[in-house]
Amino acid sequence: MDKILNLNTDDFYVTVEPGVTRKTLNAYLRDSGLWFPVDPGADASLCGMVATSASGTNAVRYGTMRDNVINLEVVLPDGRVLCTAGKDRSFRKTSAGYNLTSLFVGSEGTLGIITKATLRLYGVPEATVAAVCAFPSVQAAVDSTVQILQCGIPIARIEFLDDVMINACNKYNDLGYPVLPTLFLEFHGSENGVNEQVQQAAEITQLNGGSDFTWATDQEQRNKLWTARHNAWYAALALRPGCRGYSTDVCVPISKLPQIIVETKEDLITSRLTGPIAGHVGDGNFHCIMVLDLNDKEEVRKVKEFTDRLAR
């Protein structure tokens, strides 16, 4: 079940079967001028992304899977086939009846098996620019994120990596970024619009003590930058060969983000644990990737206590 069905370029939607992955769809769409932006890092099955309500680096601009599913075909436990928005329907909004589509997004197979998904597509932006900016402290980097969002700059991606994670990414991907708390940013739009967004964002980061932007303008440079971000899990594991990884995932209101990341960082240092931080900070979401030796019972206990504190 890996067919791409019913691409409609006028109405910006496509229907896919469960075997179609994110990269396969975007390769198929390449000549249409459209793309599907939800990017959890892995080349995941799109219906799997619906089932888990996947998110990712582009969510700050384009939303999560929940915002980008128009209709689903689902097989219910008793064998009935349900189309959550009605058979072959693909309108963008409705106020009639229950929102069954959203109910099934994120249901992880507990309500039924997704056999088709109709997804919202977007026009490929005229201009795309990525940049990297280092900061003297975690607080300065996260404050910049909050201020960029408060100013209404329509940023496409804004990712935070702490100094431990940047060091890990440098070693794993053979990069040379300063070992400081860092933001990876990406801007989408027209040439003039992108220049304006970049100028505004640069002013905010500089007011918070950020470095000048390191640019990635062509596709190859951007791919290298975002590959480094998506390889964060493997880069973190490489800090302690032979150890295992344990990922955490928390989300808070954006106003609370500077406080929780600073407190988490202090807790890691006090607890003497290895836990590089990377996050989709534009959504108030971050991951602390714990790297631990499962044979060290004391370390396992400390990690469990730390992750309990983090979640609370």
Coordinates of N, CA, C and O in Angstrom, one line a residue, residues 52-222:
T52 N 0.8 9.1 15.1 CA 1.6 9.6 16.2 C 1.5 11.1 16.4 O 2.1 11.7 17.3
S53 N 0.7 11.8 15.5 CA 0.6 13.3 15.5 C 2.0 13.9 15.5 O 2.4 14.7 16.3
A54 N 2.8 13.4 14.5 CA 4.2 13.9 14.5 C 4.4 15.4 14.3 O 3.5 16.0 13.8
S55 N 5.5 15.8 14.7 CA 5.8 17.3 14.6 C 7.2 17.4 14.0 O 7.6 16.5 13.3
G56 N 7.9 18.4 14.3 CA 9.3 18.5 13.8 C 9.7 20.0 13.6 O 9.1 20.9 14.1
T57 N 10.8 20.1 12.8 CA 11.5 21.4 12.8 C 10.7 22.5 12.1 O 10.8 23.7 12.4
N58 N 9.8 22.2 11.2 CA 9.0 23.2 10.5 C 7.7 23.6 11.2 O 6.9 24.4 10.7
A59 N 7.4 22.9 12.3 CA 6.1 23.1 12.9 C 5.8 24.5 13.4 O 4.6 25.0 13.4
V60 N 6.8 25.3 13.7 CA 6.6 26.7 14.1 C 5.9 27.5 13.0 O 5.1 28.4 13.3
R61 N 6.1 27.2 11.8 CA 5.5 27.9 10.6 C 4.3 27.2 10.1 O 3.3 27.8 9.7
Y62 N 4.4 25.8 9.9 CA 3.4 25.1 9.1 C 2.5 24.2 10.0 O 1.6 23.6 9.5
G63 N 2.8 24.2 11.3 CA 2.0 23.3 12.2 C 2.4 21.9 12.2 O 3.4 21.5 11.5
T64 N 1.8 21.1 13.1 CA 2.1 19.7 13.2 C 1.2 18.9 12.3 O 0.4 19.4 11.5
M65 N 1.3 17.5 12.4 CA 0.4 16.7 11.5 C -1.1 17.1 11.8 O -1.9 17.1 10.8
R66 N -1.4 17.4 13.0 CA -2.8 17.6 13.3 C -3.4 18.8 12.5 O -4.6 18.8 12.1
D67 N -2.5 19.7 12.1 CA -2.9 20.9 11.3 C -3.0 20.6 9.8 O -3.4 21.5 9.1
N68 N -2.4 19.5 9.4 CA -2.2 19.3 8.0 C -2.9 18.0 7.4 O -2.6 17.6 6.3
V69 N -3.8 17.5 8.2 CA -4.6 16.3 7.7 C -6.0 16.8 7.4 O -6.7 17.4 8.3
I70 N -6.5 16.5 6.2 CA -7.8 17.0 5.7 C -8.9 15.9 5.9 O -10.0 16.1 6.3
N71 N -8.4 14.6 5.6 CA -9.4 13.5 5.7 C -8.6 12.2 5.9 O -7.4 12.1 5.5
L72 N -9.2 11.2 6.5 CA -8.6 9.9 6.7 C -9.5 8.8 6.3 O -10.8 8.9 6.6
E73 N -9.0 7.7 5.8 CA -9.8 6.5 5.6 C -9.3 5.6 6.7 O -8.0 5.3 6.8
V74 N -10.1 5.1 7.6 CA -9.7 4.3 8.7 C -10.6 3.0 8.8 O -11.8 3.0 8.5
V75 N -9.9 1.9 9.1 CA -10.6 0.6 9.3 C -10.8 0.5 10.8 O -9.9 0.5 11.6
L76 N -12.1 0.4 11.2 CA -12.4 0.3 12.6 C -12.3 -1.1 13.2 O -12.2 -2.0 12.4
P77 N -12.2 -1.3 14.5 CA -12.0 -2.6 15.0 C -13.0 -3.7 14.6 O -12.7 -4.9 14.5
D78 N -14.3 -3.2 14.2 CA -15.3 -4.2 13.8 C -15.2 -4.4 12.3 O -16.1 -5.1 11.7
G79 N -14.2 -3.8 11.6 CA -14.1 -4.1 10.2 C -14.8 -3.0 9.3 O -14.5 -3.0 8.1
R80 N -15.6 -2.1 9.9 CA -16.2 -1.1 9.1 C -15.1 -0.1 8.6 O -14.1 0.2 9.3
V81 N -15.3 0.5 7.4 CA -14.4 1.5 6.8 C -15.0 2.9 7.0 O -16.2 3.1 6.6
L82 N -14.3 3.8 7.7 CA -14.8 5.1 8.0 C -13.9 6.1 7.3 O -12.7 6.1 7.3
C83 N -14.6 7.1 6.6 CA -13.9 8.3 6.1 C -14.2 9.4 7.0 O -15.4 9.8 7.2
T84 N -13.2 10.0 7.7 CA -13.5 10.9 8.9 C -14.1 12.2 8.5 O -14.8 12.8 9.3
A85 N -13.9 12.6 7.2 CA -14.6 13.9 6.8 C -15.6 13.6 5.7 O -16.1 14.5 5.0
G86 N -15.9 12.3 5.5 CA -16.8 11.9 4.4 C -16.0 11.4 3.2 O -14.9 11.9 2.9
K87 N -16.6 10.5 2.5 CA -15.9 9.8 1.4 C -15.5 10.8 0.3 O -16.3 11.6 -0.2
D88 N -14.2 10.8 -0.1 CA -13.6 11.6 -1.1 C -13.8 13.1 -0.9 O -13.7 13.9 -1.8
R89 N -14.0 13.5 0.3 CA -14.1 15.0 0.6 C -12.7 15.6 1.0 O -12.0 14.9 1.7
S90 N -12.5 16.8 0.5 CA -11.2 17.4 0.8 C -11.3 18.9 1.0 O -10.3 19.6 0.7
F91 N -12.4 19.3 1.5 CA -12.5 20.8 1.8 C -11.6 21.1 3.1 O -11.3 20.2 3.9
R92 N -11.2 22.4 3.1 CA -10.2 22.7 4.2 C -10.9 22.9 5.5 O -10.2 22.9 6.5
K93 N -12.2 23.3 5.6 CA -12.8 23.5 6.9 C -14.2 23.1 6.9 O -14.9 23.1 5.8
T94 N -14.7 22.7 8.0 CA -16.1 22.4 8.1 C -16.5 22.6 9.6 O -15.7 22.4 10.5
S95 N -17.7 23.1 9.8 CA -18.2 23.2 11.2 C -19.4 22.2 11.4 O -20.1 22.3 12.4
A96 N -19.6 21.3 10.4 CA -20.7 20.4 10.5 C -20.3 19.1 11.2 O -19.3 18.4 10.8
G97 N -20.9 18.7 12.3 CA -20.6 17.4 12.9 C -19.3 17.4 13.7 O -18.6 18.4 13.9
Y98 N -19.0 16.2 14.2 CA -17.8 16.1 15.0 C -16.5 16.1 14.2 O -16.5 15.7 13.0
N99 N -15.4 16.6 14.8 CA -14.1 16.6 14.1 C -13.4 15.3 14.3 O -12.5 15.1 15.1
L100 N -13.9 14.3 13.5 CA -13.4 12.9 13.7 C -11.9 12.8 13.2 O -11.2 12.0 13.7
T101 N -11.6 13.6 12.2 CA -10.2 13.6 11.7 C -9.2 13.8 12.8 O -8.3 13.1 13.0
S102 N -9.4 14.9 13.6 CA -8.5 15.2 14.7 C -8.5 14.2 15.7 O -7.5 14.0 16.4
L103 N -9.6 13.5 15.9 CA -9.7 12.4 16.9 C -8.7 11.3 16.6 O -8.1 10.8 17.5
F104 N -8.6 11.0 15.3 CA -7.8 9.9 14.9 C -6.3 10.3 14.8 O -5.4 9.4 14.9
V105 N -6.0 11.6 14.6 CA -4.6 12.0 14.5 C -4.0 11.9 15.9 O -4.5 12.5 16.9
G106 N -3.0 11.1 16.1 CA -2.4 10.9 17.4 C -3.0 9.8 18.2 O -2.6 9.5 19.3
S107 N -3.9 9.0 17.6 CA -4.5 7.9 18.3 C -3.7 6.6 18.4 O -4.1 5.7 19.1
E108 N -2.6 6.6 17.6 CA -1.6 5.5 17.7 C -2.2 4.1 17.6 O -1.8 3.2 18.2
G109 N -3.2 4.0 16.7 CA -3.7 2.6 16.4 C -4.8 2.1 17.3 O -5.3 1.1 17.2
T110 N -5.1 2.9 18.4 CA -6.0 2.5 19.4 C -7.5 2.5 18.9 O -8.3 1.8 19.5
L111 N -7.8 3.4 17.9 CA -9.2 3.6 17.5 C -9.4 2.9 16.2 O -10.6 2.7 15.8
G112 N -8.4 2.6 15.4 CA -8.5 2.1 14.1 C -7.2 2.1 13.3 O -6.3 2.7 13.8
I113 N -7.2 1.5 12.2 CA -6.0 1.4 11.3 C -6.2 2.4 10.2 O -7.1 2.3 9.4
I114 N -5.2 3.3 10.0 CA -5.3 4.3 8.9 C -4.9 3.7 7.6 O -3.7 3.2 7.5
T115 N -5.7 3.7 6.6 CA -5.4 3.1 5.3 C -5.2 4.2 4.2 O -4.7 3.8 3.1
K116 N -5.7 5.4 4.4 CA -5.4 6.5 3.5 C -5.4 7.8 4.3 O -6.2 7.9 5.2
A117 N -4.6 8.7 3.8 CA -4.6 10.1 4.5 C -4.6 11.1 3.4 O -3.8 11.0 2.4
T118 N -5.5 12.1 3.5 CA -5.5 13.3 2.6 C -4.8 14.4 3.3 O -5.2 14.8 4.4
L119 N -3.7 14.9 2.7 CA -2.8 15.9 3.4 C -2.8 17.2 2.7 O -3.0 17.3 1.4
R120 N -2.6 18.2 3.5 CA -2.5 19.6 2.9 C -1.1 19.9 2.4 O -0.1 19.5 3.1
L121 N -1.0 20.5 1.3 CA 0.2 20.8 0.7 C 0.4 22.4 0.6 O -0.5 23.1 0.8
Y122 N 1.7 22.8 0.4 CA 2.0 24.2 0.4 C 2.9 24.5 -0.8 O 3.6 23.6 -1.3
G123 N 2.8 25.8 -1.3 CA 3.7 26.2 -2.4 C 5.1 26.2 -1.9 O 5.4 26.7 -0.8
V124 N 6.1 25.8 -2.8 CA 7.5 25.9 -2.4 C 7.9 27.3 -2.4 O 7.6 28.1 -3.3
P125 N 8.5 27.8 -1.3 CA 8.9 29.2 -1.2 C 9.9 29.6 -2.2 O 10.7 28.9 -2.6
E126 N 9.7 30.9 -2.7 CA 10.6 31.4 -3.7 C 12.0 31.5 -3.2 O 13.0 31.1 -3.9
A127 N 12.2 31.9 -1.9 CA 13.6 32.0 -1.4 C 13.6 31.3 0.0 O 12.7 31.3 0.7
T128 N 14.7 30.6 0.2 CA 14.9 29.9 1.5 C 16.4 30.2 2.0 O 17.3 30.0 1.2
V129 N 16.5 30.7 3.2 CA 17.8 31.0 3.7 C 17.9 30.4 5.1 O 17.0 30.5 5.9
A130 N 19.0 29.7 5.4 CA 19.3 29.2 6.8 C 20.5 29.9 7.4 O 21.4 30.4 6.7
A131 N 20.5 30.0 8.7 CA 21.5 30.7 9.4 C 21.8 30.0 10.8 O 20.9 29.3 11.3
V132 N 23.0 30.2 11.3 CA 23.4 29.7 12.6 C 23.9 30.9 13.4 O 24.6 31.7 12.9
C133 N 23.5 30.9 14.7 CA 23.9 32.0 15.6 C 24.2 31.5 16.9 O 23.4 30.8 17.5
A134 N 25.4 31.8 17.4 CA 25.8 31.4 18.8 C 25.6 32.4 19.8 O 25.6 33.6 19.5
F135 N 25.4 32.0 21.1 CA 25.1 32.9 22.2 C 25.9 32.7 23.4 O 26.4 31.6 23.6
P136 N 26.1 33.7 24.2 CA 27.0 33.6 25.4 C 26.3 32.7 26.5 O 27.0 32.1 27.3
S137 N 25.0 32.5 26.4 CA 24.3 31.8 27.5 C 23.0 31.1 26.9 O 22.5 31.6 25.9
V138 N 22.6 30.1 27.6 CA 21.3 29.5 27.3 C 20.2 30.5 27.3 O 19.3 30.6 26.4
Q139 N 20.2 31.3 28.4 CA 19.1 32.3 28.6 C 19.0 33.2 27.4 O 17.9 33.5 26.9
A140 N 20.2 33.7 26.9 CA 20.2 34.7 25.8 C 19.6 34.0 24.5 O 18.9 34.6 23.8
A141 N 20.0 32.8 24.2 CA 19.5 32.1 23.0 C 18.0 31.9 23.1 O 17.2 32.1 22.1
V142 N 17.5 31.5 24.3 CA 16.0 31.2 24.4 C 15.2 32.5 24.4 O 14.1 32.6 23.9
D143 N 15.8 33.5 25.1 CA 15.1 34.8 25.1 C 15.0 35.4 23.6 O 13.9 35.9 23.3
S144 N 16.0 35.1 22.8 CA 15.9 35.6 21.4 C 14.8 34.9 20.7 O 14.0 35.5 19.9
T145 N 14.6 33.6 20.9 CA 13.5 32.8 20.3 C 12.2 33.4 20.7 O 11.3 33.7 19.8
V146 N 12.0 33.7 21.9 CA 10.7 34.2 22.4 C 10.4 35.6 21.8 O 9.3 35.9 21.3
Q147 N 11.5 36.4 21.7 CA 11.3 37.8 21.1 C 11.0 37.7 19.6 O 10.2 38.5 19.1
I148 N 11.7 36.8 18.9 CA 11.5 36.7 17.5 C 10.0 36.3 17.2 O 9.3 36.9 16.3
L149 N 9.5 35.4 18.0 CA 8.1 35.0 17.9 C 7.1 36.1 18.3 O 6.1 36.4 17.6
Q150 N 7.5 36.8 19.3 CA 6.6 38.0 19.8 C 6.5 39.1 18.8 O 5.5 39.8 18.7
C151 N 7.6 39.2 18.0 CA 7.6 40.3 16.9 C 6.9 39.9 15.7 O 6.8 40.7 14.7
G152 N 6.3 38.7 15.7 CA 5.6 38.2 14.5 C 6.4 37.9 13.3 O 5.8 37.9 12.2
I153 N 7.7 37.6 13.4 CA 8.5 37.2 12.3 C 8.1 35.8 11.9 O 8.2 34.9 12.7
P154 N 7.6 35.6 10.7 CA 7.1 34.3 10.3 C 8.3 33.3 10.0 O 8.4 32.8 8.9
I155 N 9.0 33.0 11.0 CA 10.2 32.1 10.9 C 9.7 30.7 10.5 O 8.7 30.2 11.0
A156 N 10.5 30.0 9.7 CA 10.1 28.6 9.2 C 10.6 27.6 10.2 O 9.9 26.6 10.5
R157 N 11.8 27.8 10.7 CA 12.4 26.8 11.7 C 13.2 27.6 12.7 O 14.0 28.5 12.2
I158 N 13.2 27.2 13.9 CA 14.1 27.8 14.9 C 14.4 26.8 15.9 O 13.5 26.4 16.7
E159 N 15.6 26.2 15.9 CA 16.0 25.1 16.7 C 17.1 25.5 17.7 O 18.1 26.2 17.3
F160 N 17.0 25.0 18.9 CA 18.1 25.3 19.9 C 18.9 24.1 20.1 O 18.4 23.0 20.3
L161 N 20.2 24.3 20.2 CA 21.2 23.2 20.6 C 22.1 23.8 21.7 O 22.6 24.9 21.5
D162 N 22.2 23.1 22.8 CA 23.1 23.6 23.9 C 24.5 23.3 23.6 O 24.8 22.7 22.5
D163 N 25.4 23.8 24.4 CA 26.9 23.7 24.1 C 27.3 22.2 24.0 O 28.1 21.8 23.1
V164 N 26.7 21.4 24.8 CA 27.1 19.9 24.8 C 26.7 19.3 23.5 O 27.4 18.5 22.9
M165 N 25.5 19.7 23.0 CA 24.9 19.1 21.8 C 25.7 19.6 20.6 O 26.0 18.9 19.6
I166 N 26.0 20.9 20.6 CA 26.8 21.5 19.5 C 28.2 20.8 19.4 O 28.7 20.4 18.3
N167 N 28.8 20.6 20.5 CA 30.1 19.9 20.6 C 30.0 18.5 20.0 O 30.8 18.0 19.2
A168 N 28.9 17.8 20.4 CA 28.6 16.4 19.8 C 28.4 16.5 18.3 O 28.9 15.6 17.6
C169 N 27.6 17.4 17.9 CA 27.3 17.6 16.4 C 28.6 17.9 15.6 O 28.8 17.4 14.5
N170 N 29.4 18.8 16.2 CA 30.7 19.1 15.5 C 31.5 17.9 15.3 O 32.0 17.7 14.2
K171 N 31.6 17.1 16.4 CA 32.5 15.9 16.3 C 31.9 14.8 15.3 O 32.6 14.2 14.5
Y172 N 30.6 14.7 15.4 CA 29.9 13.6 14.6 C 29.8 13.9 13.1 O 30.0 13.1 12.3
N173 N 29.6 15.2 12.8 CA 29.4 15.7 11.4 C 30.6 16.4 10.8 O 30.4 17.0 9.8
D174 N 31.7 16.5 11.6 CA 32.9 17.2 11.1 C 32.6 18.6 10.8 O 32.9 19.1 9.7
L175 N 32.0 19.3 11.7 CA 31.6 20.7 11.6 C 32.5 21.6 12.5 O 33.2 21.0 13.4
G176 N 32.4 22.9 12.4 CA 33.3 23.7 13.2 C 32.6 24.9 13.9 O 33.1 26.0 14.0
Y177 N 31.4 24.7 14.3 CA 30.6 25.7 15.0 C 31.2 26.0 16.4 O 31.7 25.1 17.1
P178 N 31.1 27.2 16.9 CA 31.6 27.5 18.3 C 30.8 26.7 19.3 O 29.6 26.5 19.1
V179 N 31.5 26.2 20.3 CA 30.9 25.3 21.3 C 30.2 26.2 22.3 O 30.7 26.5 23.4
L180 N 29.0 26.7 21.9 CA 28.2 27.7 22.7 C 26.7 27.3 22.5 O 26.4 26.7 21.5
P181 N 25.8 27.8 23.4 CA 24.4 27.6 23.1 C 24.1 28.3 21.7 O 24.5 29.4 21.4
T182 N 23.3 27.6 20.8 CA 23.2 28.0 19.4 C 21.8 27.8 18.9 O 21.1 26.9 19.4
L183 N 21.4 28.8 18.0 CA 20.1 28.6 17.3 C 20.4 28.3 15.9 O 21.3 29.0 15.3
F184 N 19.7 27.4 15.3 CA 19.6 27.1 13.8 C 18.3 27.7 13.4 O 17.3 27.4 13.9
L185 N 18.4 28.6 12.4 CA 17.2 29.3 11.9 C 17.0 29.1 10.4 O 18.0 28.9 9.7
E186 N 15.7 29.1 10.0 CA 15.5 29.1 8.5 C 14.3 30.0 8.2 O 13.3 30.1 9.0
F187 N 14.5 30.7 7.1 CA 13.5 31.7 6.7 C 12.9 31.4 5.3 O 13.7 31.0 4.4
H188 N 11.6 31.4 5.1 CA 11.0 31.1 3.8 C 10.2 32.3 3.4 O 9.6 33.0 4.2
G189 N 10.1 32.6 2.0 CA 9.3 33.6 1.5 C 9.8 34.1 0.2 O 10.6 33.5 -0.5
S190 N 9.3 35.3 -0.2 CA 9.9 36.0 -1.4 C 11.3 36.5 -1.0 O 11.7 36.6 0.1
E191 N 12.1 36.9 -2.1 CA 13.4 37.4 -1.8 C 13.4 38.6 -0.9 O 14.1 38.7 0.1
N192 N 12.5 39.6 -1.1 CA 12.4 40.8 -0.3 C 11.9 40.4 1.1 O 12.4 40.9 2.1
G193 N 10.9 39.5 1.2 CA 10.4 39.1 2.5 C 11.4 38.5 3.3 O 11.5 38.7 4.5
V194 N 12.2 37.6 2.7 CA 13.2 36.9 3.5 C 14.3 37.8 4.0 O 14.7 37.8 5.2
N195 N 14.7 38.8 3.2 CA 15.7 39.8 3.6 C 15.2 40.6 4.8 O 15.9 40.8 5.7
E196 N 13.9 40.9 4.7 CA 13.3 41.7 5.9 C 13.3 40.8 7.1 O 13.6 41.3 8.2
Q197 N 12.9 39.6 7.0 CA 12.8 38.7 8.2 C 14.2 38.5 8.8 O 14.4 38.6 10.0
V198 N 15.2 38.3 7.9 CA 16.6 38.1 8.4 C 17.1 39.3 9.1 O 17.7 39.2 10.2
Q199 N 16.8 40.5 8.6 CA 17.3 41.8 9.2 C 16.6 41.9 10.6 O 17.3 42.2 11.6
Q200 N 15.3 41.6 10.7 CA 14.7 41.8 12.0 C 15.2 40.8 13.0 O 15.5 41.1 14.2
A201 N 15.4 39.5 12.6 CA 15.9 38.5 13.5 C 17.3 38.8 13.9 O 17.7 38.6 15.1
A202 N 18.1 39.3 13.0 CA 19.5 39.6 13.3 C 19.6 40.7 14.4 O 20.4 40.6 15.3
E203 N 18.7 41.7 14.3 CA 18.7 42.8 15.3 C 18.4 42.2 16.7 O 19.0 42.6 17.7
I204 N 17.4 41.3 16.7 CA 17.0 40.7 18.0 C 18.1 39.9 18.6 O 18.5 40.0 19.8
T205 N 18.8 39.0 17.8 CA 19.8 38.2 18.3 C 21.0 39.0 18.8 O 21.6 38.7 19.8
Q206 N 21.3 40.1 18.1 CA 22.5 40.9 18.5 C 22.2 41.6 19.8 O 23.1 41.8 20.6
L207 N 21.0 42.0 20.0 CA 20.6 42.7 21.3 C 20.8 41.7 22.4 O 21.0 42.1 23.6
N208 N 20.7 40.4 22.2 CA 20.9 39.4 23.2 C 22.3 38.8 23.2 O 22.5 37.8 23.9
G209 N 23.2 39.5 22.5 CA 24.6 39.1 22.6 C 25.0 38.0 21.6 O 26.0 37.4 21.8
G210 N 24.1 37.7 20.6 CA 24.4 36.7 19.7 C 25.4 37.1 18.7 O 25.7 38.2 18.4
S211 N 26.1 36.1 18.1 CA 27.1 36.3 17.1 C 26.5 36.7 15.8 O 25.3 36.7 15.6
D212 N 27.3 37.2 14.8 CA 26.8 37.4 13.5 C 26.3 36.1 12.9 O 26.8 35.0 13.3
F213 N 25.3 36.1 12.0 CA 24.8 34.9 11.4 C 25.8 34.2 10.5 O 26.5 34.9 9.8
T214 N 26.0 32.9 10.6 CA 26.7 32.1 9.6 C 25.7 31.6 8.7 O 24.7 30.9 9.0
W215 N 25.9 31.9 7.4 CA 24.8 31.7 6.4 C 24.9 30.3 5.7 O 26.0 29.8 5.5
A216 N 23.8 29.8 5.3 CA 23.7 28.6 4.5 C 22.6 28.9 3.4 O 21.4 28.8 3.7
T217 N 23.0 29.4 2.3 CA 22.1 29.9 1.3 C 21.8 28.9 0.2 O 20.6 28.8 -0.2
D218 N 22.8 28.1 -0.2 CA 22.4 27.1 -1.3 C 22.0 25.8 -0.6 O 22.1 25.5 0.6
Q219 N 21.3 25.0 -1.5 CA 20.7 23.7 -1.0 C 21.6 22.8 -0.3 O 21.3 22.2 0.7
E220 N 22.9 22.7 -0.8 CA 23.8 21.7 -0.3 C 24.2 22.2 1.2 O 24.3 21.3 2.1
Q221 N 24.5 23.5 1.3 CA 24.9 24.0 2.7 C 23.7 23.8 3.7 O 23.9 23.4 4.8
R222 N 22.5 24.1 3.2 CA 21.3 23.9 4.1 C 21.1 22.4 4.5 O 20.8 22.1 5.6

